[in-house]
């Protein structure tokens, strides 16, 4: 499986958005034109090009949770570590078997790449692989299917 793990939102940022036909869409259109507690608009009707320097910047720097965003980046490895633990547990739970039995029957391996999004947060692209107990030279058991792995990844990531 190839999966992308995106950080949560720490506040609204300007975005380059495109429609199905490739046309650039308004950034964050809001019909009711709300204003934040700092007197700045919570919406943005501009159509930002991909290289517009505003893209990825908060709509309001005072509303944006910079502390949360910085801490998230600094500790990005920890949710990943917990994910890999949770994935084995999720697989075992979905199959109704013990983790020790699962470990004896297959091997999970990962390759991940960290990438900065325009908003400055790190996200991960990961290849998650199921093999037999001896690694890549051994086929996984027949019941270790891609749909099962997909479901387990979603559970563990949540
Ligand atoms: Zn905008
Ligand atoms: Zn604000």
CSV table of N, CA and C and ligand atoms in Angstrom, one decimal:
chain,number,residue,atom,x,y,z
A,1,UNK,N,0.8,-1.2,0.0
A,1,UNK,CA,0.0,0.0,0.0
A,1,UNK,C,0.9,1.2,0.0
A,2,UNK,N,0.4,2.2,-0.7
A,2,UNK,CA,1.1,3.5,-0.7
A,2,UNK,C,0.1,4.5,0.0
A,3,UNK,N,0.5,5.0,1.2
A,3,UNK,CA,-0.4,5.8,2.0
A,3,UNK,C,0.3,7.2,2.3
A,4,UNK,N,-0.6,8.2,2.4
A,4,UNK,CA,-0.1,9.6,2.8
A,4,UNK,C,-0.7,9.9,4.1
A,5,UNK,N,0.1,10.4,5.0
A,5,UNK,CA,-0.3,10.7,6.4
A,5,UNK,C,-0.2,12.2,6.5
A,6,UNK,N,-1.3,12.9,6.6
A,6,UNK,CA,-1.3,14.4,6.6
A,6,UNK,C,-1.6,14.9,8.0
A,7,UNK,N,-0.9,15.9,8.4
A,7,UNK,CA,-1.1,16.5,9.8
A,7,UNK,C,-2.4,17.2,9.8
A,8,UNK,N,-3.0,17.3,11.0
A,8,UNK,CA,-4.3,18.0,11.1
A,8,UNK,C,-4.2,19.5,10.8
A,9,UNK,N,-5.3,20.1,10.8
A,9,UNK,CA,-5.3,21.6,10.5
A,9,UNK,C,-4.9,22.3,11.8
A,10,UNK,N,-4.1,23.4,11.7
A,10,UNK,CA,-3.9,24.3,12.8
A,10,UNK,C,-4.4,25.7,12.5
A,11,UNK,N,-5.3,25.8,11.6
A,11,UNK,CA,-6.0,27.0,11.3
A,11,UNK,C,-6.1,27.2,9.8
A,12,UNK,N,-7.0,28.1,9.3
A,12,UNK,CA,-7.2,28.3,7.9
A,12,UNK,C,-6.0,28.9,7.2
A,13,UNK,N,-5.6,28.4,6.1
A,13,UNK,CA,-4.5,29.0,5.3
A,13,UNK,C,-5.0,29.2,3.9
A,14,UNK,N,-4.4,30.2,3.2
A,14,UNK,CA,-4.7,30.4,1.8
A,14,UNK,C,-4.2,29.2,0.9
A,15,UNK,N,-5.0,28.9,-0.1
A,15,UNK,CA,-4.8,27.7,-0.8
A,15,UNK,C,-4.9,27.9,-2.3
A,16,UNK,N,-4.1,27.2,-3.1
A,16,UNK,CA,-4.3,27.1,-4.5
A,16,UNK,C,-5.2,25.9,-4.8
A,17,UNK,N,-6.4,26.2,-5.3
A,17,UNK,CA,-7.4,25.2,-5.5
A,17,UNK,C,-7.8,25.2,-7.0
A,18,UNK,N,-7.9,24.0,-7.6
A,18,UNK,CA,-8.4,23.9,-9.0
A,18,UNK,C,-9.6,23.0,-9.1
A,19,UNK,N,-10.4,23.3,-10.1
A,19,UNK,CA,-11.6,22.5,-10.4
A,19,UNK,C,-11.2,21.3,-11.3
A,20,UNK,N,-12.2,20.6,-11.7
A,20,UNK,CA,-12.0,19.4,-12.5
A,20,UNK,C,-11.4,19.7,-13.9
A,21,UNK,N,-11.7,20.9,-14.4
A,21,UNK,CA,-11.2,21.3,-15.7
A,21,UNK,C,-9.9,22.1,-15.6
A,22,UNK,N,-9.3,22.1,-14.4
A,22,UNK,CA,-8.0,22.8,-14.2
A,22,UNK,C,-8.1,24.3,-13.9
A,23,UNK,N,-9.4,24.8,-13.9
A,23,UNK,CA,-9.5,26.2,-13.6
A,23,UNK,C,-9.2,26.5,-12.2
A,24,UNK,N,-8.6,27.7,-11.9
A,24,UNK,CA,-8.3,28.0,-10.5
A,24,UNK,C,-9.6,28.5,-9.8
A,25,UNK,N,-9.9,27.9,-8.6
A,25,UNK,CA,-11.1,28.2,-7.8
A,25,UNK,C,-10.8,29.2,-6.8
A,26,UNK,N,-11.8,29.9,-6.3
A,26,UNK,CA,-11.6,30.8,-5.1
A,26,UNK,C,-11.0,30.0,-3.9
A,27,UNK,N,-10.2,30.7,-3.2
A,27,UNK,CA,-9.4,30.1,-2.1
A,27,UNK,C,-10.3,29.5,-1.0
A,28,UNK,N,-11.1,30.3,-0.3
A,28,UNK,CA,-12.0,29.9,0.7
A,28,UNK,C,-13.2,30.8,0.7
A,29,UNK,N,-14.1,30.5,-0.3
A,29,UNK,CA,-15.3,31.4,-0.4
A,29,UNK,C,-16.2,31.3,0.8
A,30,UNK,N,-16.7,32.4,1.3
A,30,UNK,CA,-17.7,32.4,2.4
A,30,UNK,C,-18.8,33.4,2.0
A,31,UNK,N,-20.0,32.8,1.9
A,31,UNK,CA,-21.1,33.7,1.4
A,31,UNK,C,-21.4,34.7,2.5
A,32,UNK,N,-21.2,34.3,3.8
A,32,UNK,CA,-21.7,35.2,4.9
A,32,UNK,C,-20.5,36.2,5.3
A,33,UNK,N,-19.4,36.2,4.7
A,33,UNK,CA,-18.3,37.1,5.0
A,33,UNK,C,-18.0,37.2,6.5
A,34,UNK,N,-17.7,36.1,7.2
A,34,UNK,CA,-17.5,36.3,8.6
A,34,UNK,C,-16.1,36.9,8.9
A,35,UNK,N,-16.0,37.5,10.1
A,35,UNK,CA,-14.8,38.2,10.5
A,35,UNK,C,-14.3,37.5,11.8
A,36,UNK,N,-13.0,37.3,11.9
A,36,UNK,CA,-12.5,36.6,13.2
A,36,UNK,C,-12.4,37.7,14.3
A,37,UNK,N,-12.1,37.2,15.5
A,37,UNK,CA,-12.1,38.1,16.6
A,37,UNK,C,-11.0,39.2,16.5
A,38,UNK,N,-10.1,39.0,15.5
A,38,UNK,CA,-9.0,40.0,15.3
A,38,UNK,C,-9.4,41.0,14.2
A,39,UNK,N,-10.6,40.9,13.7
A,39,UNK,CA,-11.1,41.8,12.7
A,39,UNK,C,-10.7,41.4,11.3
A,40,UNK,N,-10.2,40.2,11.1
A,40,UNK,CA,-9.8,39.8,9.7
A,40,UNK,C,-10.8,38.8,9.1
A,41,UNK,N,-11.0,38.9,7.8
A,41,UNK,CA,-11.9,38.0,7.1
A,41,UNK,C,-11.6,36.5,7.3
A,42,UNK,N,-12.6,35.7,7.6
A,42,UNK,CA,-12.3,34.2,7.7
A,42,UNK,C,-12.4,33.5,6.4
A,43,UNK,N,-12.8,34.2,5.4
A,43,UNK,CA,-12.9,33.6,4.0
A,43,UNK,C,-11.9,34.4,3.1
A,44,UNK,N,-11.7,33.9,1.9
A,44,UNK,CA,-10.9,34.5,0.9
A,44,UNK,C,-11.4,34.2,-0.5
A,45,UNK,N,-11.8,35.2,-1.2
A,45,UNK,CA,-12.4,34.9,-2.6
A,45,UNK,C,-11.3,34.9,-3.7
A,46,UNK,N,-10.0,35.2,-3.3
A,46,UNK,CA,-9.0,35.3,-4.3
A,46,UNK,C,-8.7,33.9,-5.0
A,47,UNK,N,-8.3,34.0,-6.3
A,47,UNK,CA,-7.9,32.8,-7.0
A,47,UNK,C,-6.4,32.8,-7.0
A,48,UNK,N,-5.8,32.0,-6.1
A,48,UNK,CA,-4.3,32.0,-6.0
A,48,UNK,C,-3.6,31.1,-7.0
A,49,UNK,N,-2.6,31.6,-7.7
A,49,UNK,CA,-1.8,30.7,-8.5
A,49,UNK,C,-1.0,29.8,-7.6
A,50,UNK,N,-0.5,28.7,-8.1
A,50,UNK,CA,0.3,27.8,-7.3
A,50,UNK,C,1.5,28.5,-6.6
A,51,UNK,N,2.1,29.4,-7.3
A,51,UNK,CA,3.4,30.0,-6.8
A,51,UNK,C,3.1,31.4,-6.1
A,52,UNK,N,1.8,31.6,-5.8
A,52,UNK,CA,1.4,32.9,-5.1
A,52,UNK,C,2.0,32.7,-3.7
A,53,UNK,N,2.8,33.7,-3.2
A,53,UNK,CA,3.5,33.6,-1.9
A,53,UNK,C,2.5,33.6,-0.8
A,54,UNK,N,1.2,34.0,-1.0
A,54,UNK,CA,0.2,33.9,0.0
A,54,UNK,C,-0.2,32.5,0.3
A,55,UNK,N,-0.1,31.6,-0.7
A,55,UNK,CA,-0.5,30.2,-0.5
A,55,UNK,C,0.3,29.5,0.7
A,56,UNK,N,-0.5,28.9,1.6
A,56,UNK,CA,0.1,28.3,2.8
A,56,UNK,C,0.2,29.2,4.0
A,57,UNK,N,0.0,30.5,3.8
A,57,UNK,CA,0.0,31.5,4.9
A,57,UNK,C,-1.4,31.5,5.5
A,58,UNK,N,-1.4,31.7,6.9
A,58,UNK,CA,-2.7,31.7,7.6
A,58,UNK,C,-3.5,32.9,7.1
A,59,UNK,N,-4.9,32.7,7.1
A,59,UNK,CA,-5.8,33.8,6.9
A,59,UNK,C,-5.6,34.9,8.0
A,60,UNK,N,-5.4,34.4,9.2
A,60,UNK,CA,-5.2,35.3,10.3
A,60,UNK,C,-4.0,34.7,11.2
A,61,UNK,N,-2.9,35.4,11.2
A,61,UNK,CA,-1.7,34.9,12.0
A,61,UNK,C,-2.0,34.8,13.5
A,62,UNK,N,-3.0,35.7,14.0
A,62,UNK,CA,-3.3,35.6,15.4
A,62,UNK,C,-4.2,34.4,15.7
A,63,UNK,N,-5.0,34.0,14.8
A,63,UNK,CA,-5.9,32.8,15.0
A,63,UNK,C,-5.1,31.5,14.8
A,64,UNK,N,-4.1,31.6,14.0
A,64,UNK,CA,-3.4,30.3,13.6
A,64,UNK,C,-2.6,29.8,14.8
A,65,UNK,N,-2.7,28.5,15.0
A,65,UNK,CA,-2.0,27.8,16.1
A,65,UNK,C,-0.6,27.4,15.7
A,66,UNK,N,0.3,28.5,15.7
A,66,UNK,CA,1.7,28.2,15.4
A,66,UNK,C,2.4,27.3,16.3
A,67,UNK,N,2.0,27.4,17.6
A,67,UNK,CA,2.6,26.6,18.6
A,67,UNK,C,2.3,25.1,18.3
A,68,UNK,N,1.1,24.9,18.1
A,68,UNK,CA,0.7,23.5,17.7
A,68,UNK,C,1.4,23.0,16.5
A,69,UNK,N,1.5,23.8,15.5
A,69,UNK,CA,2.1,23.4,14.2
A,69,UNK,C,3.6,23.1,14.4
A,70,UNK,N,4.3,24.0,15.2
A,70,UNK,CA,5.7,23.8,15.4
A,70,UNK,C,5.9,22.5,16.2
A,71,UNK,N,5.1,22.3,17.3
A,71,UNK,CA,5.2,21.1,18.1
A,71,UNK,C,4.9,19.8,17.3
A,72,UNK,N,3.9,19.9,16.4
A,72,UNK,CA,3.6,18.8,15.5
A,72,UNK,C,4.8,18.4,14.7
A,73,UNK,N,5.5,19.4,14.1
A,73,UNK,CA,6.7,19.1,13.2
A,73,UNK,C,7.8,18.5,14.1
A,74,UNK,N,8.0,19.1,15.2
A,74,UNK,CA,9.1,18.7,16.1
A,74,UNK,C,8.9,17.2,16.5
A,75,UNK,N,7.7,16.8,16.7
A,75,UNK,CA,7.4,15.5,17.2
A,75,UNK,C,6.8,14.6,16.2
A,76,UNK,N,7.0,14.9,14.9
A,76,UNK,CA,6.3,14.1,13.8
A,76,UNK,C,6.6,12.6,13.9
A,77,UNK,N,7.8,12.3,14.4
A,77,UNK,CA,8.1,10.8,14.5
A,77,UNK,C,7.3,10.0,15.4
A,78,UNK,N,6.8,10.7,16.4
A,78,UNK,CA,6.0,10.0,17.5
A,78,UNK,C,4.7,9.4,17.0
A,79,UNK,N,3.8,10.2,16.3
A,79,UNK,CA,2.6,9.6,15.8
A,79,UNK,C,2.9,8.5,14.8
A,80,UNK,N,4.0,8.6,14.1
A,80,UNK,CA,4.4,7.5,13.2
A,80,UNK,C,4.7,6.3,13.9
A,81,UNK,N,5.5,6.4,15.0
A,81,UNK,CA,5.9,5.3,15.8
A,81,UNK,C,4.6,4.6,16.4
A,82,UNK,N,3.7,5.4,16.9
A,82,UNK,CA,2.5,4.8,17.4
A,82,UNK,C,1.6,4.2,16.3
A,83,UNK,N,1.7,4.8,15.1
A,83,UNK,CA,1.0,4.1,14.0
A,83,UNK,C,1.5,2.7,13.7
A,84,UNK,N,2.8,2.6,13.7
A,84,UNK,CA,3.3,1.2,13.3
A,84,UNK,C,2.9,0.2,14.4
A,85,UNK,N,2.9,0.7,15.7
A,85,UNK,CA,2.4,-0.2,16.7
A,85,UNK,C,1.0,-0.6,16.6
A,86,UNK,N,0.2,0.5,16.3
A,86,UNK,CA,-1.3,0.3,16.2
A,86,UNK,C,-1.6,-0.6,15.0
A,87,UNK,N,-0.8,-0.5,13.9
A,87,UNK,CA,-1.1,-1.3,12.7
A,87,UNK,C,-1.1,-2.8,13.0
A,88,UNK,N,-0.1,-3.2,13.7
A,88,UNK,CA,-0.1,-4.6,14.0
A,88,UNK,C,-1.3,-5.0,14.9
A,89,UNK,N,-1.6,-4.2,15.8
A,89,UNK,CA,-2.7,-4.5,16.7
A,89,UNK,C,-4.0,-4.5,15.9
A,90,UNK,N,-4.2,-3.5,15.0
A,90,UNK,CA,-5.4,-3.4,14.2
A,90,UNK,C,-5.5,-4.7,13.3
A,91,UNK,N,-4.4,-5.1,12.7
A,91,UNK,CA,-4.5,-6.3,11.9
A,91,UNK,C,-4.9,-7.5,12.7
A,92,UNK,N,-4.3,-7.7,13.9
A,92,UNK,CA,-4.6,-8.8,14.7
A,92,UNK,C,-6.1,-8.7,15.1
A,93,UNK,N,-6.6,-7.5,15.4
A,93,UNK,CA,-8.0,-7.4,15.9
A,93,UNK,C,-9.0,-7.7,14.7
A,94,UNK,N,-8.6,-7.2,13.5
A,94,UNK,CA,-9.5,-7.5,12.3
A,94,UNK,C,-9.5,-9.0,12.0
A,95,UNK,N,-8.4,-9.7,12.3
A,95,UNK,CA,-8.3,-11.1,12.0
A,95,UNK,C,-8.8,-12.0,13.1
A,96,UNK,N,-8.9,-11.4,14.3
A,96,UNK,CA,-9.3,-12.1,15.5
A,96,UNK,C,-8.2,-13.1,16.0
A,97,UNK,N,-7.0,-12.7,15.8
A,97,UNK,CA,-5.9,-13.5,16.3
A,97,UNK,C,-4.9,-12.7,17.2
A,98,UNK,N,-4.1,-13.4,17.9
A,98,UNK,CA,-3.1,-12.7,18.8
A,98,UNK,C,-2.0,-12.1,18.0
A,99,UNK,N,-1.4,-11.0,18.5
A,99,UNK,CA,-0.3,-10.4,17.9
A,99,UNK,C,0.9,-11.3,17.7
A,100,UNK,N,1.1,-12.1,18.7
A,100,UNK,CA,2.3,-13.0,18.6
A,100,UNK,C,2.1,-14.0,17.4
A,101,UNK,N,0.8,-14.4,17.2
A,101,UNK,CA,0.6,-15.3,16.1
A,101,UNK,C,0.8,-14.6,14.8
A,102,UNK,N,0.3,-13.4,14.8
A,102,UNK,CA,0.5,-12.5,13.6
A,102,UNK,C,1.9,-12.4,13.2
A,103,UNK,N,2.8,-12.0,14.2
A,103,UNK,CA,4.2,-11.8,14.0
A,103,UNK,C,4.9,-13.1,13.5
A,104,UNK,N,4.4,-14.2,13.9
A,104,UNK,CA,4.9,-15.5,13.4
A,104,UNK,C,4.6,-15.8,12.0
A,105,UNK,N,3.4,-15.2,11.5
A,105,UNK,CA,2.9,-15.5,10.2
A,105,UNK,C,3.3,-14.5,9.1
A,106,UNK,N,3.6,-13.3,9.5
A,106,UNK,CA,4.0,-12.3,8.5
A,106,UNK,C,4.9,-11.3,9.0
A,107,UNK,N,5.5,-10.5,8.1
A,107,UNK,CA,6.3,-9.4,8.5
A,107,UNK,C,5.8,-8.1,7.8
A,108,UNK,N,5.7,-7.0,8.6
A,108,UNK,CA,5.3,-5.7,8.1
A,108,UNK,C,6.5,-4.9,7.9
A,109,UNK,N,6.7,-4.3,6.8
A,109,UNK,CA,7.8,-3.4,6.6
A,109,UNK,C,7.4,-2.0,6.0
A,110,UNK,N,8.2,-1.0,6.3
A,110,UNK,CA,7.8,0.3,5.9
A,110,UNK,C,8.9,1.1,5.2
A,111,UNK,N,8.6,1.9,4.3
A,111,UNK,CA,9.6,3.0,3.8
A,111,UNK,C,8.8,4.3,3.8
A,112,UNK,N,9.3,5.3,4.5
A,112,UNK,CA,8.6,6.5,4.5
A,112,UNK,C,9.5,7.7,4.2
A,113,UNK,N,8.8,8.7,3.6
A,113,UNK,CA,9.5,9.9,3.2
A,113,UNK,C,8.7,11.1,3.8
A,114,UNK,N,9.4,12.0,4.5
A,114,UNK,CA,8.8,13.2,5.0
A,114,UNK,C,8.9,14.3,4.0
A,115,UNK,N,7.8,15.1,3.9
A,115,UNK,CA,7.8,16.1,2.9
A,115,UNK,C,7.1,17.3,3.6
A,116,UNK,N,7.6,18.5,3.3
A,116,UNK,CA,6.9,19.8,3.8
A,116,UNK,C,5.8,20.1,2.8
A,117,UNK,N,4.6,20.4,3.4
A,117,UNK,CA,3.5,20.9,2.6
A,117,UNK,C,3.7,22.4,2.5
A,118,UNK,N,3.0,23.1,1.7
A,118,UNK,CA,3.1,24.5,1.5
A,118,UNK,C,2.8,25.2,2.8
A,119,UNK,N,1.9,24.7,3.6
A,119,UNK,CA,1.6,25.3,4.9
A,119,UNK,C,2.7,25.1,5.9
A,120,UNK,N,3.8,24.4,5.6
A,120,UNK,CA,4.9,24.3,6.5
A,120,UNK,C,4.9,23.1,7.4
A,121,UNK,N,3.8,22.3,7.2
A,121,UNK,CA,3.7,21.1,8.1
A,121,UNK,C,4.3,19.9,7.4
A,122,UNK,N,4.9,19.0,8.1
A,122,UNK,CA,5.5,17.8,7.6
A,122,UNK,C,4.4,16.8,7.4
A,123,UNK,N,4.4,16.1,6.2
A,123,UNK,CA,3.5,14.9,6.1
A,123,UNK,C,4.4,13.8,5.6
A,124,UNK,N,3.9,12.6,5.7
A,124,UNK,CA,4.6,11.4,5.3
A,124,UNK,C,3.9,10.7,4.2
A,125,UNK,N,4.8,10.3,3.2
A,125,UNK,CA,4.3,9.3,2.2
A,125,UNK,C,5.0,8.0,2.6
A,126,UNK,N,4.2,6.9,2.6
A,126,UNK,CA,4.8,5.7,3.1
A,126,UNK,C,4.4,4.5,2.2
A,127,UNK,N,5.3,3.6,2.0
A,127,UNK,CA,5.0,2.3,1.4
A,127,UNK,C,4.9,1.3,2.5
A,128,UNK,N,3.8,0.6,2.6
A,128,UNK,CA,3.6,-0.4,3.7
A,128,UNK,C,3.5,-1.7,3.1
A,129,UNK,N,4.3,-2.7,3.5
A,129,UNK,CA,4.4,-3.9,2.8
A,129,UNK,C,4.2,-5.1,3.7
A,130,UNK,N,3.5,-6.1,3.2
A,130,UNK,CA,3.2,-7.3,4.0
A,130,UNK,C,4.0,-8.4,3.3
A,131,UNK,N,4.9,-9.1,4.0
A,131,UNK,CA,5.6,-10.3,3.5
A,131,UNK,C,5.4,-11.5,4.4
A,132,UNK,N,5.9,-12.6,4.0
A,132,UNK,CA,5.9,-13.8,4.8
A,132,UNK,C,6.9,-13.5,6.0
A,133,UNK,N,6.9,-14.5,6.9
A,133,UNK,CA,7.7,-14.3,8.1
A,133,UNK,C,9.2,-14.1,7.9
A,134,UNK,N,9.7,-14.6,6.7
A,134,UNK,CA,11.1,-14.5,6.4
A,134,UNK,C,11.4,-13.2,5.6
A,135,UNK,N,10.4,-12.3,5.4
A,135,UNK,CA,10.7,-11.1,4.7
A,135,UNK,C,10.4,-11.1,3.2
A,136,UNK,N,11.0,-10.2,2.4
A,136,UNK,CA,10.5,-10.0,1.0
A,136,UNK,C,10.6,-11.2,0.1
A,137,UNK,N,11.4,-12.2,0.5
A,137,UNK,CA,11.6,-13.4,-0.3
A,137,UNK,C,10.4,-14.4,-0.1
A,138,UNK,N,9.6,-14.2,1.0
A,138,UNK,CA,8.5,-15.1,1.4
A,138,UNK,C,7.2,-14.4,1.1
A,139,UNK,N,6.3,-15.1,0.4
A,139,UNK,CA,5.0,-14.5,0.1
A,139,UNK,C,4.2,-14.4,1.4
A,140,UNK,N,3.3,-13.4,1.6
A,140,UNK,CA,2.5,-13.3,2.8
A,140,UNK,C,1.4,-14.4,2.7
A,141,UNK,N,0.9,-14.7,3.9
A,141,UNK,CA,-0.2,-15.7,3.9
A,141,UNK,C,-1.4,-15.2,3.1
A,142,UNK,N,-2.2,-16.2,2.5
A,142,UNK,CA,-3.2,-15.8,1.6
A,142,UNK,C,-4.3,-14.9,2.2
A,143,UNK,N,-4.5,-15.0,3.5
A,143,UNK,CA,-5.5,-14.2,4.2
A,143,UNK,C,-5.0,-12.8,4.4
A,144,UNK,N,-3.7,-12.5,4.2
A,144,UNK,CA,-3.2,-11.2,4.4
A,144,UNK,C,-3.3,-10.4,3.1
A,145,UNK,N,-4.5,-9.9,2.9
A,145,UNK,CA,-4.9,-9.2,1.6
A,145,UNK,C,-4.7,-7.7,1.7
A,146,UNK,N,-4.7,-7.1,0.5
A,146,UNK,CA,-4.6,-5.7,0.4
A,146,UNK,C,-5.8,-5.0,1.0
A,147,UNK,N,-7.1,-5.4,0.8
A,147,UNK,CA,-8.2,-4.8,1.4
A,147,UNK,C,-8.1,-4.8,3.0
A,148,UNK,N,-7.6,-6.0,3.5
A,148,UNK,CA,-7.4,-6.1,4.9
A,148,UNK,C,-6.4,-5.1,5.4
A,149,UNK,N,-5.2,-5.0,4.7
A,149,UNK,CA,-4.2,-4.0,5.1
A,149,UNK,C,-4.7,-2.6,5.0
A,150,UNK,N,-5.5,-2.3,3.9
A,150,UNK,CA,-6.1,-1.0,3.8
A,150,UNK,C,-6.9,-0.6,5.0
A,151,UNK,N,-7.8,-1.5,5.4
A,151,UNK,CA,-8.7,-1.3,6.5
A,151,UNK,C,-7.9,-1.1,7.8
A,152,UNK,N,-6.9,-1.9,8.0
A,152,UNK,CA,-6.0,-1.8,9.2
A,152,UNK,C,-5.3,-0.5,9.3
A,153,UNK,N,-4.8,0.0,8.1
A,153,UNK,CA,-4.1,1.2,8.0
A,153,UNK,C,-5.0,2.4,8.4
A,154,UNK,N,-6.3,2.3,7.9
A,154,UNK,CA,-7.2,3.4,8.3
A,154,UNK,C,-7.5,3.4,9.8
A,155,UNK,N,-7.7,2.2,10.4
A,155,UNK,CA,-8.0,2.1,11.8
A,155,UNK,C,-6.8,2.7,12.6
A,156,UNK,N,-5.6,2.2,12.2
A,156,UNK,CA,-4.4,2.6,13.0
A,156,UNK,C,-4.1,4.1,12.8
A,157,UNK,N,-4.3,4.6,11.7
A,157,UNK,CA,-4.1,6.1,11.5
A,157,UNK,C,-5.1,6.9,12.3
A,158,UNK,N,-6.3,6.4,12.3
A,158,UNK,CA,-7.3,7.2,13.1
A,158,UNK,C,-7.0,7.2,14.6
B,1,LIG,ZN1,-6.7,33.2,-0.1
B,2,LIG,ZN1,-8.0,36.1,13.9
